[in-house]
Amino acid sequence: MVVMGVVASAPAKVILFGEHFVVYGEPAIVIAIDKRAYAKAQTRNDKNLHLRSLNLNLAGYFENGTFKIEQGELKEAKSKFEPAKLAVEKVLEIYGENVGLDIEINSTVPVAAGLGSSAAVVAAVTTSVGALLNVKMSKEDIFRITCEAEKIVHGTPSGIDPAISIFGGTLLFQMDTGFKPLEVKMDIPLIIGDTGVERSTRVQVEKVRDINERYPRVVEPIMRAAREIVLKAMEALKENSLETLGDLMNINHALLYGVGVSDESLEWLINAARKAGALGAKLTGAGGGGCMMALARNERVQEVVEAIQRAEGKPFVAKKTDEGVKIERT
Ligand code: PMV
């Protein structure tokens, strides 16, 4: 039996340590945060796939493979909807039948900002369509589908964004060995600062590839240092050592700066946060704009928030969440 409408949601994330170097097989630590993307799926009477994003003010539909615009700019809408479309097609393939669908996306995650908005949206869409059509899918199945769809956006993604948006919590992620949940008992007071500068993860990943190809013997020890940071951070998380985590963030940021993925907008906010008493600050995600994050003792959080605001960033305090992708309503 096909039910009428299913809502699913998936969380955004911040990479605490190890972005970019993770693409080369190094480990990374990633946390799911309390900002979520929502997707509602409903069946239609025709065979078309209608997609609407309430937060981006975009809408359109695919009719026999051709995209027609209903709201917003055609090229932008088509490229933003492409991963969700691919994910829906994969679910329909498993379902073994062609049905028309209405998908409504509503995300509270800033777009193209390093918080994994596209993976969260695709994970929520995949899950809502699967539940609507009663397709039996494990979290691993949703992970595989989301990874495939992410390739359209990112080129050669490590898979870290789909992993965290589906499984939630805190993960130690490594491309060849997969991911392992980390039990983190300590409170990690994180302030995220959005520079408002949109950028493409694909372009940022290519920048690092280029630097690595030109200076392999220089970049290799940087990667090794990034690995040591992650190993040390795991100890610090066990020992509840905020100070060590802050130091490691500062060092990790210096490495990312070294491979060319920071920019003026990020440096501005990172300096503001450090001056306001943050224990550490770094870019998070792909860099080149997007978001930075700062770690501060609870009594300093408000000062860091205000400093980021004064530096013309958009701050928010992020809380970690254990909830990965989930059905909100059937
Ligand atoms: O900025 P985001 O949310 O797309 O994160 C990208 C993380 C990278 O390590 C830069 C790329 C990847 O696929 O792991």
Coordinates of N, CA and C in Angstrom, one line a residue, residues 26-109:
E26 N 43.5 9.8 4.9 CA 43.8 10.1 6.3 C 42.5 10.1 7.2
P27 N 42.6 9.9 8.5 CA 41.4 9.9 9.3 C 40.8 11.3 9.5
A28 N 39.6 11.4 9.9 CA 38.9 12.6 10.2 C 37.9 12.4 11.3
I29 N 37.7 13.4 12.1 CA 36.6 13.3 13.1 C 35.5 14.3 12.8
V30 N 34.3 13.8 12.8 CA 33.1 14.6 12.3 C 32.0 14.4 13.3
I31 N 31.3 15.5 13.5 CA 30.2 15.6 14.5 C 28.9 16.0 13.8
A32 N 27.8 15.3 14.1 CA 26.5 15.7 13.6 C 26.0 16.8 14.5
I33 N 25.4 17.9 13.9 CA 24.9 19.0 14.7 C 23.4 19.2 14.6
D34 N 22.9 20.0 15.5 CA 21.4 20.2 15.6 C 20.8 21.1 14.6
K35 N 21.3 21.0 13.4 CA 20.6 21.7 12.2 C 20.2 20.6 11.3
R36 N 19.0 20.6 10.8 CA 18.6 19.5 10.0 C 18.0 19.9 8.6
A37 N 18.0 19.0 7.7 CA 17.3 19.1 6.4 C 16.1 18.2 6.4
Y38 N 15.0 18.7 5.9 CA 13.7 17.9 5.9 C 13.3 17.7 4.5
A39 N 12.7 16.5 4.3 CA 12.2 16.2 2.9 C 10.8 15.5 3.1
K40 N 9.9 16.0 2.4 CA 8.5 15.4 2.4 C 8.3 14.7 1.0
A41 N 7.9 13.5 1.0 CA 7.6 12.8 -0.3 C 6.2 12.4 -0.3
Q42 N 5.5 12.6 -1.5 CA 4.2 12.2 -1.7 C 4.0 11.7 -3.1
T43 N 3.1 10.8 -3.3 CA 2.9 10.2 -4.7 C 2.1 11.2 -5.5
R44 N 2.2 11.1 -6.8 CA 1.4 11.9 -7.7 C 0.6 10.9 -8.7
N45 N -0.3 11.6 -9.4 CA -1.2 10.7 -10.3 C -0.5 10.5 -11.6
D46 N 0.5 11.4 -11.9 CA 1.3 11.2 -13.2 C 2.6 10.6 -12.9
K47 N 3.5 10.5 -13.9 CA 4.8 9.8 -13.6 C 5.9 10.8 -13.4
N48 N 5.6 12.1 -13.2 CA 6.7 13.1 -13.2 C 7.3 13.2 -11.8
L49 N 8.5 13.7 -11.7 CA 9.1 14.0 -10.4 C 9.2 15.5 -10.2
H50 N 8.4 15.9 -9.2 CA 8.4 17.4 -8.9 C 9.2 17.6 -7.7
L51 N 10.1 18.6 -7.7 CA 10.9 19.0 -6.6 C 10.7 20.4 -6.3
R52 N 10.6 20.7 -5.0 CA 10.5 22.1 -4.5 C 11.4 22.3 -3.3
S53 N 12.2 23.4 -3.3 CA 13.0 23.7 -2.1 C 12.4 25.0 -1.5
L54 N 11.9 24.8 -0.3 CA 11.3 26.0 0.3 C 12.4 27.0 0.7
N55 N 13.5 26.5 1.2 CA 14.6 27.4 1.6 C 15.3 28.1 0.5
L56 N 15.4 27.4 -0.7 CA 16.1 28.1 -1.8 C 15.1 28.8 -2.8
N57 N 13.8 28.7 -2.5 CA 12.8 29.2 -3.4 C 13.0 28.7 -4.9
L58 N 13.2 27.4 -5.0 CA 13.3 26.8 -6.3 C 12.3 25.7 -6.5
A59 N 11.7 25.6 -7.7 CA 10.8 24.5 -7.9 C 10.9 24.1 -9.4
G60 N 10.7 22.8 -9.7 CA 10.6 22.4 -11.1 C 10.3 20.9 -11.1
Y61 N 10.2 20.4 -12.3 CA 9.9 19.0 -12.4 C 10.6 18.3 -13.6
F62 N 10.8 17.0 -13.5 CA 11.4 16.2 -14.5 C 10.3 15.4 -15.2
E63 N 10.1 15.7 -16.5 CA 9.1 15.0 -17.3 C 9.8 14.3 -18.4
N64 N 9.7 12.9 -18.4 CA 10.5 12.1 -19.4 C 11.9 12.6 -19.5
G65 N 12.6 12.9 -18.4 CA 14.0 13.2 -18.4 C 14.3 14.7 -18.6
T66 N 13.3 15.4 -19.1 CA 13.5 16.9 -19.3 C 13.1 17.7 -18.1
F67 N 13.9 18.7 -17.7 CA 13.6 19.5 -16.6 C 12.9 20.7 -17.0
K68 N 11.8 21.0 -16.3 CA 11.0 22.2 -16.5 C 11.0 23.0 -15.2
I69 N 11.2 24.3 -15.4 CA 11.3 25.2 -14.2 C 9.9 25.7 -13.8
E70 N 9.7 25.8 -12.5 CA 8.4 26.4 -12.0 C 8.7 27.6 -11.2
Q71 N 9.8 27.6 -10.5 CA 10.2 28.8 -9.7 C 11.7 28.9 -9.6
G72 N 12.2 30.1 -9.8 CA 13.7 30.4 -9.8 C 14.3 30.2 -11.2
E73 N 15.6 30.2 -11.1 CA 16.4 30.2 -12.4 C 16.7 28.7 -12.8
L74 N 16.5 28.4 -14.1 CA 16.5 27.0 -14.6 C 17.8 26.3 -14.3
K75 N 18.9 26.9 -14.6 CA 20.2 26.2 -14.5 C 20.5 25.9 -13.0
E76 N 20.2 26.9 -12.2 CA 20.5 26.8 -10.7 C 19.6 25.6 -10.2
A77 N 18.3 25.7 -10.5 CA 17.4 24.7 -10.0 C 17.8 23.3 -10.4
K78 N 18.1 23.2 -11.7 CA 18.5 21.8 -12.3 C 19.7 21.3 -11.5
S79 N 20.7 22.1 -11.4 CA 22.0 21.6 -10.7 C 21.7 21.3 -9.2
K80 N 20.9 22.1 -8.6 CA 20.7 21.9 -7.1 C 19.8 20.6 -6.9
F81 N 18.9 20.4 -7.9 CA 18.0 19.2 -7.7 C 18.6 17.9 -8.3
E82 N 19.7 18.0 -9.0 CA 20.2 16.8 -9.7 C 20.6 15.7 -8.7
P83 N 21.3 15.9 -7.6 CA 21.6 14.8 -6.7 C 20.3 14.2 -6.1
A84 N 19.3 15.0 -5.7 CA 18.1 14.4 -5.2 C 17.4 13.6 -6.2
K85 N 17.4 14.1 -7.5 CA 16.8 13.3 -8.6 C 17.4 11.9 -8.7
L86 N 18.8 12.0 -8.7 CA 19.5 10.7 -8.9 C 19.2 9.7 -7.7
A87 N 19.1 10.3 -6.5 CA 18.8 9.4 -5.4 C 17.4 8.8 -5.5
V88 N 16.4 9.7 -6.0 CA 15.0 9.2 -6.1 C 15.0 8.0 -7.2
E89 N 15.8 8.3 -8.3 CA 15.8 7.2 -9.3 C 16.3 5.9 -8.8
K90 N 17.4 6.0 -7.9 CA 17.9 4.8 -7.4 C 16.9 4.0 -6.5
V91 N 16.1 4.8 -5.7 CA 15.1 4.2 -4.9 C 14.0 3.5 -5.8
L92 N 13.7 4.3 -6.8 CA 12.6 3.7 -7.7 C 13.1 2.4 -8.4
E93 N 14.4 2.4 -8.7 CA 15.0 1.2 -9.3 C 14.8 0.0 -8.4
I94 N 15.1 0.3 -7.1 CA 15.0 -0.9 -6.1 C 13.5 -1.2 -6.0
Y95 N 12.6 -0.2 -6.1 CA 11.2 -0.4 -5.9 C 10.6 -1.2 -7.1
G96 N 11.3 -1.0 -8.3 CA 10.9 -1.7 -9.5 C 9.7 -1.2 -10.1
E97 N 9.3 0.0 -9.9 CA 8.1 0.6 -10.5 C 8.3 2.1 -10.7
N98 N 7.7 2.6 -11.8 CA 7.9 4.0 -12.0 C 6.6 4.8 -11.5
V99 N 6.8 5.5 -10.4 CA 5.7 6.3 -9.9 C 6.1 7.8 -9.9
G100 N 5.1 8.7 -10.0 CA 5.4 10.1 -10.0 C 5.4 10.5 -8.5
L101 N 6.3 11.5 -8.2 CA 6.5 11.9 -6.8 C 6.6 13.5 -6.7
D102 N 6.1 13.9 -5.6 CA 6.3 15.3 -5.2 C 7.2 15.3 -4.0
I103 N 8.4 16.0 -4.2 CA 9.3 16.1 -3.1 C 9.4 17.6 -2.6
E104 N 9.2 17.8 -1.4 CA 9.4 19.1 -0.8 C 10.5 19.2 0.2
I105 N 11.5 20.0 -0.1 CA 12.7 20.1 0.7 C 12.7 21.4 1.6
N106 N 13.0 21.2 2.8 CA 13.1 22.4 3.7 C 14.3 22.2 4.6
S107 N 15.3 23.0 4.3 CA 16.6 22.8 5.1 C 16.9 24.0 5.9
T108 N 17.4 23.7 7.1 CA 17.8 24.8 8.0 C 19.4 24.9 7.9
V109 N 20.0 24.1 7.0 CA 21.4 24.1 6.9 C 21.9 25.1 5.9

